[in-house]
Short mmCIF file of C-alpha atoms and ligand atoms in Angstrom, two decimals:
data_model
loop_
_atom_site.label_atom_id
_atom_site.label_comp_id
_atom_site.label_asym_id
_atom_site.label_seq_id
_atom_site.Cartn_x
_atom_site.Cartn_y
_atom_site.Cartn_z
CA UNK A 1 164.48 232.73 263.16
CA UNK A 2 166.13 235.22 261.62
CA UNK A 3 165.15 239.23 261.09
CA UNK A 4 161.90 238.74 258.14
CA UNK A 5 160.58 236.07 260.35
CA UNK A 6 160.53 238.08 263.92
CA UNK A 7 159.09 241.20 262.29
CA UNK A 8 156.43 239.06 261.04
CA UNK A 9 155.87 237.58 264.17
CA UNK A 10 155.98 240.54 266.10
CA UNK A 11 152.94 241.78 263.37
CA UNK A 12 150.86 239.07 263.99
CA UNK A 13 151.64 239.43 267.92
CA UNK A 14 150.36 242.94 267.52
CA UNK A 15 147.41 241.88 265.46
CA UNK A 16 146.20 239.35 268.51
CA UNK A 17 147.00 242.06 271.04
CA UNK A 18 144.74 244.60 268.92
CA UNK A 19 141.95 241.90 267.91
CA UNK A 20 141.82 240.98 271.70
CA UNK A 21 140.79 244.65 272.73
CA UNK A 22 138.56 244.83 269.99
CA UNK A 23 136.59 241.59 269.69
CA UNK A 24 136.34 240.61 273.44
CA UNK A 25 134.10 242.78 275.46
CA UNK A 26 135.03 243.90 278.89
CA UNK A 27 131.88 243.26 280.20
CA UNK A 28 132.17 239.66 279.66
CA UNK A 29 132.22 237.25 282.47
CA UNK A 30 132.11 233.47 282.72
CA UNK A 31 128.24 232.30 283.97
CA UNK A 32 126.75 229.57 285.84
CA UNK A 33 124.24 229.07 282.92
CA UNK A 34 122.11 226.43 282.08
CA UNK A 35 120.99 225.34 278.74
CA UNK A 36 118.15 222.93 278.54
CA UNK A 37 117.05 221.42 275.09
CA UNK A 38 113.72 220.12 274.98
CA UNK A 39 114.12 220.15 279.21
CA UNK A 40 117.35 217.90 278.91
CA UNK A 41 120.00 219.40 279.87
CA UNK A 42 123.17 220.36 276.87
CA UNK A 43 125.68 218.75 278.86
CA UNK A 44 128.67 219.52 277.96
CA UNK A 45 127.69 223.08 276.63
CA UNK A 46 130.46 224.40 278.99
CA UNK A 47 131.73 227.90 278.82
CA UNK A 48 128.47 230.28 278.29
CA UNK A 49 129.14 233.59 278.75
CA UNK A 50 126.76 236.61 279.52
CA UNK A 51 127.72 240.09 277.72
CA UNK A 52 125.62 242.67 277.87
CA UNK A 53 122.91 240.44 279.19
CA UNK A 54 122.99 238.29 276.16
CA UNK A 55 124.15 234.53 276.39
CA UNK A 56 127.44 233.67 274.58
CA UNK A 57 127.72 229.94 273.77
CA UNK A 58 130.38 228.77 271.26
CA UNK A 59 130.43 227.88 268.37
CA UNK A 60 130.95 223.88 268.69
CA UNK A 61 127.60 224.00 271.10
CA UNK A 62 125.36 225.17 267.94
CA UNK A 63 127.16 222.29 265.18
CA UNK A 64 127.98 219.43 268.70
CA UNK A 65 124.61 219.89 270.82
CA UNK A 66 121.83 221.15 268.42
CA UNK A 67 123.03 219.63 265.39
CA UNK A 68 123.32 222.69 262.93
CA UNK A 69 125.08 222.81 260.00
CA UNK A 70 128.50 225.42 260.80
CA UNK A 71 130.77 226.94 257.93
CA UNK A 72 133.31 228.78 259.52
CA UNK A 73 135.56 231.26 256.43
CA UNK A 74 138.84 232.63 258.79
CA UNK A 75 139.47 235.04 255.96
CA UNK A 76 136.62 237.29 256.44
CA UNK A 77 135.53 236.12 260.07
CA UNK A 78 132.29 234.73 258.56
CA UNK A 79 130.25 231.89 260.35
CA UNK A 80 127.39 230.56 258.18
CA UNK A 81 124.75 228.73 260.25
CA UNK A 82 122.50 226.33 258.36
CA UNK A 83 119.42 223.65 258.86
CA UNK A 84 116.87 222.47 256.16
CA UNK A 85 114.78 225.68 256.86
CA UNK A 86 117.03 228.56 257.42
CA UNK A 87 120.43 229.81 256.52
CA UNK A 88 122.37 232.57 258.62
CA UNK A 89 125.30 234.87 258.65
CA UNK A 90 127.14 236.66 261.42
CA UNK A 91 131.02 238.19 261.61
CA UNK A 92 132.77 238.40 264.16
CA UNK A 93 133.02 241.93 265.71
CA UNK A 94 130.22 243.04 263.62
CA UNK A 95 126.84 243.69 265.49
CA UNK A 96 124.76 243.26 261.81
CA UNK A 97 123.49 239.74 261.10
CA UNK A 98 122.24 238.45 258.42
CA UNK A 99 118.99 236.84 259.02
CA UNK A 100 116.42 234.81 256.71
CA UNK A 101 114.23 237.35 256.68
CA UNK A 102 116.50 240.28 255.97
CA UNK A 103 119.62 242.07 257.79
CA UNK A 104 119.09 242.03 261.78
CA UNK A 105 121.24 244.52 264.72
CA UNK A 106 122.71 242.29 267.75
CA UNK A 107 122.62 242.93 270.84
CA UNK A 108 126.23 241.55 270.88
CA UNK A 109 128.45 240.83 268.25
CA UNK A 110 130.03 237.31 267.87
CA UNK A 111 133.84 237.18 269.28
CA UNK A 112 136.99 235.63 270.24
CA UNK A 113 138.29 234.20 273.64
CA UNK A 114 141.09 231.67 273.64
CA UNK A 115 140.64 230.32 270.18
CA UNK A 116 136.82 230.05 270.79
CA UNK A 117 134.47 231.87 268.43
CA UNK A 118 131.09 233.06 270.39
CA UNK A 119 127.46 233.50 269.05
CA UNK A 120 124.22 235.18 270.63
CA UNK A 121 122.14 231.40 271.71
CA UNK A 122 118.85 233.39 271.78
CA UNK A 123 119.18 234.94 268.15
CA UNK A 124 120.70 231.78 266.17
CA UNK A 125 118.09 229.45 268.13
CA UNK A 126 115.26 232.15 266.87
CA UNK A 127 116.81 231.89 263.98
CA UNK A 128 116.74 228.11 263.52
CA UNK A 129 113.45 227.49 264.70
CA UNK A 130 113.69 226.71 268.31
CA UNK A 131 111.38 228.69 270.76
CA UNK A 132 113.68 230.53 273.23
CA UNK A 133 112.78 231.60 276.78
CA UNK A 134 115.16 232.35 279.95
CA UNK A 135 114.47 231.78 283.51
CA UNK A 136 116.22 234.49 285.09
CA UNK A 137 116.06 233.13 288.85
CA UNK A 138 117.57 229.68 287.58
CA UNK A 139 119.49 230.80 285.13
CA UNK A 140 118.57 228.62 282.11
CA UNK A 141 117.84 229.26 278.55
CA UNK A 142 114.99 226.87 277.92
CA UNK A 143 115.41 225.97 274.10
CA UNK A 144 112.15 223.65 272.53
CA UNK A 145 112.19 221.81 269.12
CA UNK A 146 109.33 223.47 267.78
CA UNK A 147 107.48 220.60 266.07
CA UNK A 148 106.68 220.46 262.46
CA UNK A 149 103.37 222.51 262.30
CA UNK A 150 102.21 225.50 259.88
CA UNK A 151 103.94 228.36 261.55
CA UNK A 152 107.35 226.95 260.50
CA UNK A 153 106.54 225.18 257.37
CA UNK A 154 108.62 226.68 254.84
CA UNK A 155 108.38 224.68 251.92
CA UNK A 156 111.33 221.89 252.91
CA UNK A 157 109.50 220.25 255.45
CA UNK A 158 108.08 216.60 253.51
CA UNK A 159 103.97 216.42 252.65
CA UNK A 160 102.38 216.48 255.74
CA UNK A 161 100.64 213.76 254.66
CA UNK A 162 103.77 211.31 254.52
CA UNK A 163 104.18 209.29 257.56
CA UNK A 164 107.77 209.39 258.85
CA UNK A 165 109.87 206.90 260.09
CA UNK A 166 111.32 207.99 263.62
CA UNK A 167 113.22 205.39 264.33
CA UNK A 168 114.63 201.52 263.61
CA UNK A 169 116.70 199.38 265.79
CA UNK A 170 116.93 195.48 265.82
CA UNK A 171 117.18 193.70 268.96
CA UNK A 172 116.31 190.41 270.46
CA UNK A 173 115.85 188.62 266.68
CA UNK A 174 113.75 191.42 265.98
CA UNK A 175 113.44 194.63 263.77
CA UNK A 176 111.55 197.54 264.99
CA UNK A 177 110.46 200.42 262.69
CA UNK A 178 108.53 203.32 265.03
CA UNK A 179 106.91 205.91 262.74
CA UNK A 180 104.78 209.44 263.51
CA UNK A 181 101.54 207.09 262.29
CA UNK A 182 100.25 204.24 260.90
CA UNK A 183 101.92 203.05 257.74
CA UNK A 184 100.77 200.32 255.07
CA UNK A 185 104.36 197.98 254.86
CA UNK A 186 104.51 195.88 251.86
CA UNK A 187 106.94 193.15 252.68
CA UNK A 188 108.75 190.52 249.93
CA UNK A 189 111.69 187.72 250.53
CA UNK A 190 114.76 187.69 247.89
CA UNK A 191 117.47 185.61 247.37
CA UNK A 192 120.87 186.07 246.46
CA UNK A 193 121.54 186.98 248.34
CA UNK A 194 118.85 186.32 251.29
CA UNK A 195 117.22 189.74 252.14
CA UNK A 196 114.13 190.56 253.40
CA UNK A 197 112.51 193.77 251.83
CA UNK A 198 110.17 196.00 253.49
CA UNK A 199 108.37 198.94 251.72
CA UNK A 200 106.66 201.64 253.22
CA UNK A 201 104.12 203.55 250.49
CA UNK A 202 103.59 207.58 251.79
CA UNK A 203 106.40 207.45 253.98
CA UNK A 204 109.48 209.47 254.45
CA UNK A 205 112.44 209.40 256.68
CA UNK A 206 111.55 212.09 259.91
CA UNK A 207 113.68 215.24 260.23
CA UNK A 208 114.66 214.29 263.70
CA UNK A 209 115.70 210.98 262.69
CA UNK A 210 117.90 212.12 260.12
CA UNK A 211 119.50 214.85 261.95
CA UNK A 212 119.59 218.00 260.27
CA UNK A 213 121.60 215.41 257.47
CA UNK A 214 119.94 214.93 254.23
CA UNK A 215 119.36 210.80 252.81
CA UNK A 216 118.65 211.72 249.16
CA UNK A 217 117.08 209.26 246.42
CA UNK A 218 119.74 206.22 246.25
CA UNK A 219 121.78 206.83 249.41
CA UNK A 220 121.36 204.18 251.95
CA UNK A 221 122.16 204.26 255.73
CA UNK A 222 122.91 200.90 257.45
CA UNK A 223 122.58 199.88 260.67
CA UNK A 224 125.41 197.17 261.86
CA UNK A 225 124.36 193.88 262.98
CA UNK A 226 126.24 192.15 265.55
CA UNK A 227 126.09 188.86 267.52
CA UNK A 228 122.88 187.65 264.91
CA UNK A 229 123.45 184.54 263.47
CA UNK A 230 120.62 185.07 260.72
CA UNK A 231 121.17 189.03 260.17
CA UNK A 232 124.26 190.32 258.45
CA UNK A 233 122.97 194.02 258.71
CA UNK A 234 119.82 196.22 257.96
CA UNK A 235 119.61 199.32 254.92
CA UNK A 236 117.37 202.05 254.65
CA UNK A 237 116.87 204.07 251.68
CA UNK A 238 114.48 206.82 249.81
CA UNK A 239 113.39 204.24 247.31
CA UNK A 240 111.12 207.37 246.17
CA UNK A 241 110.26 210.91 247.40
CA UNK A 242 107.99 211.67 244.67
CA UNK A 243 105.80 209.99 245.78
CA UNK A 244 107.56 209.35 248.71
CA UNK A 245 108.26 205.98 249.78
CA UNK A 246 110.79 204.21 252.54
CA UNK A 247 112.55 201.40 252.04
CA UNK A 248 113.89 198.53 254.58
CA UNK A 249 116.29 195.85 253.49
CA UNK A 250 117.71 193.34 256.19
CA UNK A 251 120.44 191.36 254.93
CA UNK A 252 120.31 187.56 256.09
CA UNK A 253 123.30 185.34 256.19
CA UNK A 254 120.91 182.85 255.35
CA UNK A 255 117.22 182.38 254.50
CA UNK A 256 114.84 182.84 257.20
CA UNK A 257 110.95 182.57 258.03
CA UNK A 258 109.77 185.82 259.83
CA UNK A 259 106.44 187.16 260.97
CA UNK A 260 105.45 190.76 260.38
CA UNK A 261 102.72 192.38 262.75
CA UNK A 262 102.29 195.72 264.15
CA UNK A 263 101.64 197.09 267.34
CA UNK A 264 100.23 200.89 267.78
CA UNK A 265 103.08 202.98 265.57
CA UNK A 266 105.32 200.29 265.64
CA UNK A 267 106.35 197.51 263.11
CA UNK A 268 108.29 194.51 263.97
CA UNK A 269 109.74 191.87 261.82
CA UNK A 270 110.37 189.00 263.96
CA UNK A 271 112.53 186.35 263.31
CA UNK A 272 111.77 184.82 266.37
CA UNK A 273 109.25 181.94 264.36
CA UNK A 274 108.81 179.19 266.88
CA UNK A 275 105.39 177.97 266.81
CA UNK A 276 105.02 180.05 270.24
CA UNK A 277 106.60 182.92 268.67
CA UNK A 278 103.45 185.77 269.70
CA UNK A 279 103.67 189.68 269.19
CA UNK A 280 105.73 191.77 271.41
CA UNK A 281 103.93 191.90 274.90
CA UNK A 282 101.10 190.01 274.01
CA UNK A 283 102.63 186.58 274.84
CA UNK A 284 103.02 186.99 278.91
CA UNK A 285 106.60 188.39 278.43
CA UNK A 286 107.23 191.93 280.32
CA UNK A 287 108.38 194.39 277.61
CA UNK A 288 111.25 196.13 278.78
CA UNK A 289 112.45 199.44 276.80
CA UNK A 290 116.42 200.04 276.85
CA UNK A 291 117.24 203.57 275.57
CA UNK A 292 120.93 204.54 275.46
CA UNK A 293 120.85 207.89 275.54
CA UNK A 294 121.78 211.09 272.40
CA UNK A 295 123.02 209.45 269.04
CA UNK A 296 124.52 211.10 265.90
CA UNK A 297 125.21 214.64 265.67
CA UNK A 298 124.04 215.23 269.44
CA UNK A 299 127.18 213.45 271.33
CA UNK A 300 125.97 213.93 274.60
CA UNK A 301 128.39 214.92 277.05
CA UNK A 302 132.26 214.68 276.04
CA UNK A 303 134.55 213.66 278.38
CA UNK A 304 137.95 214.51 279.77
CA UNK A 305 139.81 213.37 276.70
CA UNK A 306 136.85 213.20 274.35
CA UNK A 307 135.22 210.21 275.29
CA UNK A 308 131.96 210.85 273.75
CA UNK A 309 128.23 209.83 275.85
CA UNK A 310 126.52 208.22 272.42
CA UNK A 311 129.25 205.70 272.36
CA UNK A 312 130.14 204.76 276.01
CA UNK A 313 126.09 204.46 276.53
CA UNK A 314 125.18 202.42 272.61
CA UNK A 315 127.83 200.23 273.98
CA UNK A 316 126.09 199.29 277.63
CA UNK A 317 123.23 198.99 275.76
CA UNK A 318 124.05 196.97 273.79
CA UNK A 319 125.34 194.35 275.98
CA UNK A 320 122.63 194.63 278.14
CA UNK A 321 120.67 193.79 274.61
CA UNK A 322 122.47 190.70 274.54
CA UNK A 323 121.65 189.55 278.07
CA UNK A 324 118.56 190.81 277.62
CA UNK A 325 118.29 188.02 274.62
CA UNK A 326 118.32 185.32 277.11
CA UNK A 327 115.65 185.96 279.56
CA UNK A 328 112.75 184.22 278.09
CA UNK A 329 110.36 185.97 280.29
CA UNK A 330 111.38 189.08 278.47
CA UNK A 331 110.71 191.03 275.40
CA UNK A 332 113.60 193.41 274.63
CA UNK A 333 113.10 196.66 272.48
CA UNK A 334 115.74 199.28 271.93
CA UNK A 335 115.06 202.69 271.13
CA UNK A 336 118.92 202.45 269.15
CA UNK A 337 120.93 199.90 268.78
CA UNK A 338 123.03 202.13 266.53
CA UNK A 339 124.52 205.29 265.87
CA UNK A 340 121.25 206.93 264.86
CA UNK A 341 119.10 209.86 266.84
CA UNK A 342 115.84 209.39 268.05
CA UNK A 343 113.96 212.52 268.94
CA UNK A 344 113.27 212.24 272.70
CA UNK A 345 109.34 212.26 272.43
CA UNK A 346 109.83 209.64 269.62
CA UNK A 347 111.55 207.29 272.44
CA UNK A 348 108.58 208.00 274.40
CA UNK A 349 106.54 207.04 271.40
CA UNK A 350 107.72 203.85 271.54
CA UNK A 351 107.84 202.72 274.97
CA UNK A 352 103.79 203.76 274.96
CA UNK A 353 103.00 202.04 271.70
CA UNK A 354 104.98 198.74 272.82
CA UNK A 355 103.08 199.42 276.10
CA UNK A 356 106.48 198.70 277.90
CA UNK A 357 105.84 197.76 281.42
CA UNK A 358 109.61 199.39 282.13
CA UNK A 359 111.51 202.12 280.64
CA UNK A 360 115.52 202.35 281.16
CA UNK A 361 117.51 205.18 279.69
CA UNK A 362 121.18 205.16 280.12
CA UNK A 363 123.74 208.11 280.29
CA UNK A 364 126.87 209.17 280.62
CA UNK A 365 127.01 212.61 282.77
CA UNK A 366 129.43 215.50 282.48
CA UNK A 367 129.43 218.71 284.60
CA UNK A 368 131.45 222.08 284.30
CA UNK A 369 133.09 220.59 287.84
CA UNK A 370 135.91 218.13 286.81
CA UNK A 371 135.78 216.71 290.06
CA UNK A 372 132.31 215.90 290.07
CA UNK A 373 131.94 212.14 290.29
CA UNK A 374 129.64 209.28 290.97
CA UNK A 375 126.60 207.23 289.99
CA UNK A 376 122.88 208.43 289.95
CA UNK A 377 119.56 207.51 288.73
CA UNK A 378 116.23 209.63 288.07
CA UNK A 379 112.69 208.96 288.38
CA UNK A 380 110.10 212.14 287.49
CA UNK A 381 107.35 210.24 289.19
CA UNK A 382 107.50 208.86 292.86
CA UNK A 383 104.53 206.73 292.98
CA UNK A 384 105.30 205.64 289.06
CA UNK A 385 108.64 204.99 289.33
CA UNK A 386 111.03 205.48 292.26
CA UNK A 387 111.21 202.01 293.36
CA UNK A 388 112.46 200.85 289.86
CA UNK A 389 115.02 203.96 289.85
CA UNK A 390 115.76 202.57 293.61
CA UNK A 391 116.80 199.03 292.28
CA UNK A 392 118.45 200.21 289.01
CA UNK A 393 120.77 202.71 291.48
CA UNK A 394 121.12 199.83 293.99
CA UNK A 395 122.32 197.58 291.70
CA UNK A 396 124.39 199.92 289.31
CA UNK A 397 126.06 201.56 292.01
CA UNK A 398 127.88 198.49 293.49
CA UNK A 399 128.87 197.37 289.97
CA UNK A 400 131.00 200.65 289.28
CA UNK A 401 131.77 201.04 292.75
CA UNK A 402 131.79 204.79 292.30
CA UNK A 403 130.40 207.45 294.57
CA UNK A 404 126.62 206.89 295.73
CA UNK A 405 124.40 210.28 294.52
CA UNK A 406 121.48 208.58 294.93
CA UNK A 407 118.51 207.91 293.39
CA UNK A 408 116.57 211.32 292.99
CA UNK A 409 113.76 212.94 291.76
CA UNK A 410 114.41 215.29 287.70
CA UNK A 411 111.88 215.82 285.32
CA UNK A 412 113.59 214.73 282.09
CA UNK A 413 111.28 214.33 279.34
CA UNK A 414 111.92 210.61 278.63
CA UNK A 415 111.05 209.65 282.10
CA UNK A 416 107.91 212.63 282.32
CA UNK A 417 106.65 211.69 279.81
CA UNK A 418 106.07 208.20 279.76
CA UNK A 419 103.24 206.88 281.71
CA UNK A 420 105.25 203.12 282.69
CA UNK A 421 108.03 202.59 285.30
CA UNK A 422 111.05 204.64 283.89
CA UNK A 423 114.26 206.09 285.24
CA UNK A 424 117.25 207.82 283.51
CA UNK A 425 120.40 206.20 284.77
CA UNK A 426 123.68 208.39 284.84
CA UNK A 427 126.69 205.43 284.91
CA UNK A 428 129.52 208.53 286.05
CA UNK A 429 131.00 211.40 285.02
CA UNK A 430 133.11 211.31 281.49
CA UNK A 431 133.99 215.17 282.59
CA UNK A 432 135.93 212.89 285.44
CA UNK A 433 139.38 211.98 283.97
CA UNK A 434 139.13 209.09 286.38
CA UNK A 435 135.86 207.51 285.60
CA UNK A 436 136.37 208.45 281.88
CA UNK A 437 139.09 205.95 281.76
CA UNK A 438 136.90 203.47 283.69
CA UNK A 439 133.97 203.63 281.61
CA UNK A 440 135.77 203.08 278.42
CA UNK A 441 136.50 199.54 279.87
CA UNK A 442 135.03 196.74 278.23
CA UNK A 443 134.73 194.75 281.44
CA UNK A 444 133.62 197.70 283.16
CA UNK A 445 130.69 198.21 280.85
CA UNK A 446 130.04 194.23 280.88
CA UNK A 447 129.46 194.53 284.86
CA UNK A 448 127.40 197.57 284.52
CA UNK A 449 125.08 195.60 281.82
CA UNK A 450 124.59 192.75 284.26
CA UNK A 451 124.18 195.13 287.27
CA UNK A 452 121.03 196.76 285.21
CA UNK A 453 119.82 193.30 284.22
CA UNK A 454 119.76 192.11 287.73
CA UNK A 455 118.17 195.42 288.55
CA UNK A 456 115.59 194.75 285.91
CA UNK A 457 115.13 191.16 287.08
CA UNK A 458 114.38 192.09 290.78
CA UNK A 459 111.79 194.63 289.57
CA UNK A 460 110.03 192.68 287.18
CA UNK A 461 109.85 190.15 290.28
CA UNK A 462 111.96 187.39 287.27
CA UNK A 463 113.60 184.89 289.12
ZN1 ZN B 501 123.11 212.09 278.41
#
């Protein structure tokens, strides 16, 4: 380098040094700190700090784990925060925010450490909605989705009287539609190509299911198909928001009889037409619920080298889907069978209008600890549902061969809240550079899907 160049390094060296003493507080310190959204934990939230009593998360936590919108402008050190309802700005070093309802003082101003931009948790989750409360003796920041009510309408949120669509999935020859109510679907055939076209008068898309993302008039999501002989792949679209209405097009390869029926909240369209063919639960058949774990913009935990939880756990359920498909004595339902997000007390929705007789969610898990390692399942009830979480540990566990931590007592809301058998299986540890690699596997992930059939099997008493 010659002479220009080092004096211009040696600026920008000085610059660093000076923004160092300047944007990181002394007083910070690395804490054990929990955050739990909606009481699951943010894995993967990693470094929270505490400075002057006031919990530093980064940046990535607030766009990776609850899903806001993040604009960050290097120029002026400006980080614009964003959902449908609010918009905020804060600058680094610079204790005044600015708020939706007007300019507001920090008790700490966002800063630097190693490349990492911190924000205040408690005033951006305000901010965005979320009720905030810490538990000092544990500490955790408790963060809650506040749900759609009055106190935070604001003029974005859809006509309360719409119906919303929480969820779709399509599993065992059969499409599922979960919505916050009951809904009116208008179904039609067309051909060329073969599709099957499912309307839904008064209904819009939910704000959980969509994720902080926006599906505007004309814009449709898809959901891939795989392994279906009759299905090529399912749409969804805003066929109208004024007035609002949904609209659900599966693609057929070729043209096929189905039966449409509801149950509760939920709507299937079943492919499944023998002459036997019988509603979901209603023909003998123990209705199992599989529920792989996070989805779109919430990743779940990220591994050693960036594995991310969505994917590793979509994928093991998904295979067990397809074993699933050949146990005639049961009736499959997934919660996703794609990269999509269902709000957690939508999954519980499900599972009770289905009236499952068994509830499965599957995880990935990640801790602060690299090291940590090993396979564990969770029941919240003991009289409900420890033997299931028992078996489903029993079975798991030999498959990945990875340390035993037992089958043990949490109180996750997917498993509190549902009043069937359920557990919340953790495979390993992405956070584990070791088990990362393993769980990546497709073979791996194949035994692991057999292991929770089996598990499955032995509960259900299937032979
Ligand atoms: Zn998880």
């Amino acid at each position: 380098m010659n002479r220009n160049q080092r004096n211009v390094w040696i600026t920008i060296a000085f610059a660093m040094i000076m923004s160092f003493f300047i944007l990181f507080p002394s007083t910070t310190q690395a804490a054990s700190t929990q955050i739990m959204l909606d009481n699951q934990p943010v894995e993967g939230a990693g470094d929270v700090m505490i400075t002057n009593q006031t919990t530093m998360v980064p940046i990535r936590v607030i766009s990776e784990k609850l899903g806001y919108k993040v604009k960050w402008k290097q120029s002026d050190q400006l980080i614009t925060i964003s959902n449908t309802a609010a918009t905020i700005k804060l600058t680094v070093g610079q204790s005044k925010a600015d708020a939706t309802s007007g300019d507001v003082v920090l008790e700490q101003a966002p800063f630097m450490k190693s490349n990492t931009t911190y924000v205040p948790l408690r005033f951006v989750g305000t901010q965005m909605g979320l009720k905030v409360k810490w538990d000092n003796t544990s500490k955790t920041v408790f963060l809650e989705k506040v749900s759609a009510g009055p106190d935070t309408n604001n003029g974005s949120i859809p006509d309360p009287n719409n119906t919303t669509i929480e969820g779709i999935s399509y599993s065992d020859n059969r499409l599922m539609i979960s919505s916050s109510g009951q809904v009116k679907p208008v179904d039609s055939v067309l051909t060329n190509p073969n599709r099957i076209v499912i309307d839904f008068p008064s209904t819009a898309f939910g704000k959980g299911f969509l994720q902080g993302t926006e599906l505007k008039q004309g814009e449709i999501g898809t959901i891939p198909v795989t392994g279906s002989a009759d299905v090529k792949q399912i749409r969804y679209s805003v066929f109208s928001s004024q007035p609002a209405q949904v609209r659900i097009v599966i693609d057929l390869n070729q043209s096929k009889t189905y039966k449409l029926y509801q149950q509760n909240d939920l709507t299937f369209v079943d492919l499944n037409t023998s002459a036997t063919t019988k509603p979901v639960g209603s023909n003998g058949k123990k209705v199992v619920i599989i529920d792989p774990g996070h989805g779109d913009t919430d990743s779940g935990g990220i591994g050693a080298t960036g594995v991310l939880e969505k994917n590793v756990v979509l994928n093991v359920g998904n295979k067990v889907a397809a074993l699933l498909k050949k146990e005639p004595k049961i009736d499959l339902i997934m919660t996703r069978t794609d990269d999509t997000f269902i709000p957690l007390d939508s999954r519980v929705k499900i599972a009770e209008d289905a009236n499952a007789d068994v509830f499965l969610s599957i995880h990935g898990n990640a801790a602060p600890n690299k090291d940590a390692s090993g396979t564990e399942t969770f029941y919240a009830d003991t009289k409900r549902s420890k033997l299931l979480s028992d078996i489903i540990q029993k079975h798991v566990l030999a498959a990945t061969g990875f340390k035993d931590r037992n089958s043990k007592q949490a109180n996750y809301l997917v498993i509190r809240k549902t009043t069937m058998p359920a557990a919340l299986l953790e495979i390993g540890f992405l956070t584990n550079k070791t088990e990362e690699a393993i769980m990546v596997q497709d073979e791996f992930q194949n035994k692991v899907a057999e292991a929770i059939v089996a598990g499955l099997k032995e509960y259900l008493n299937i032979k």
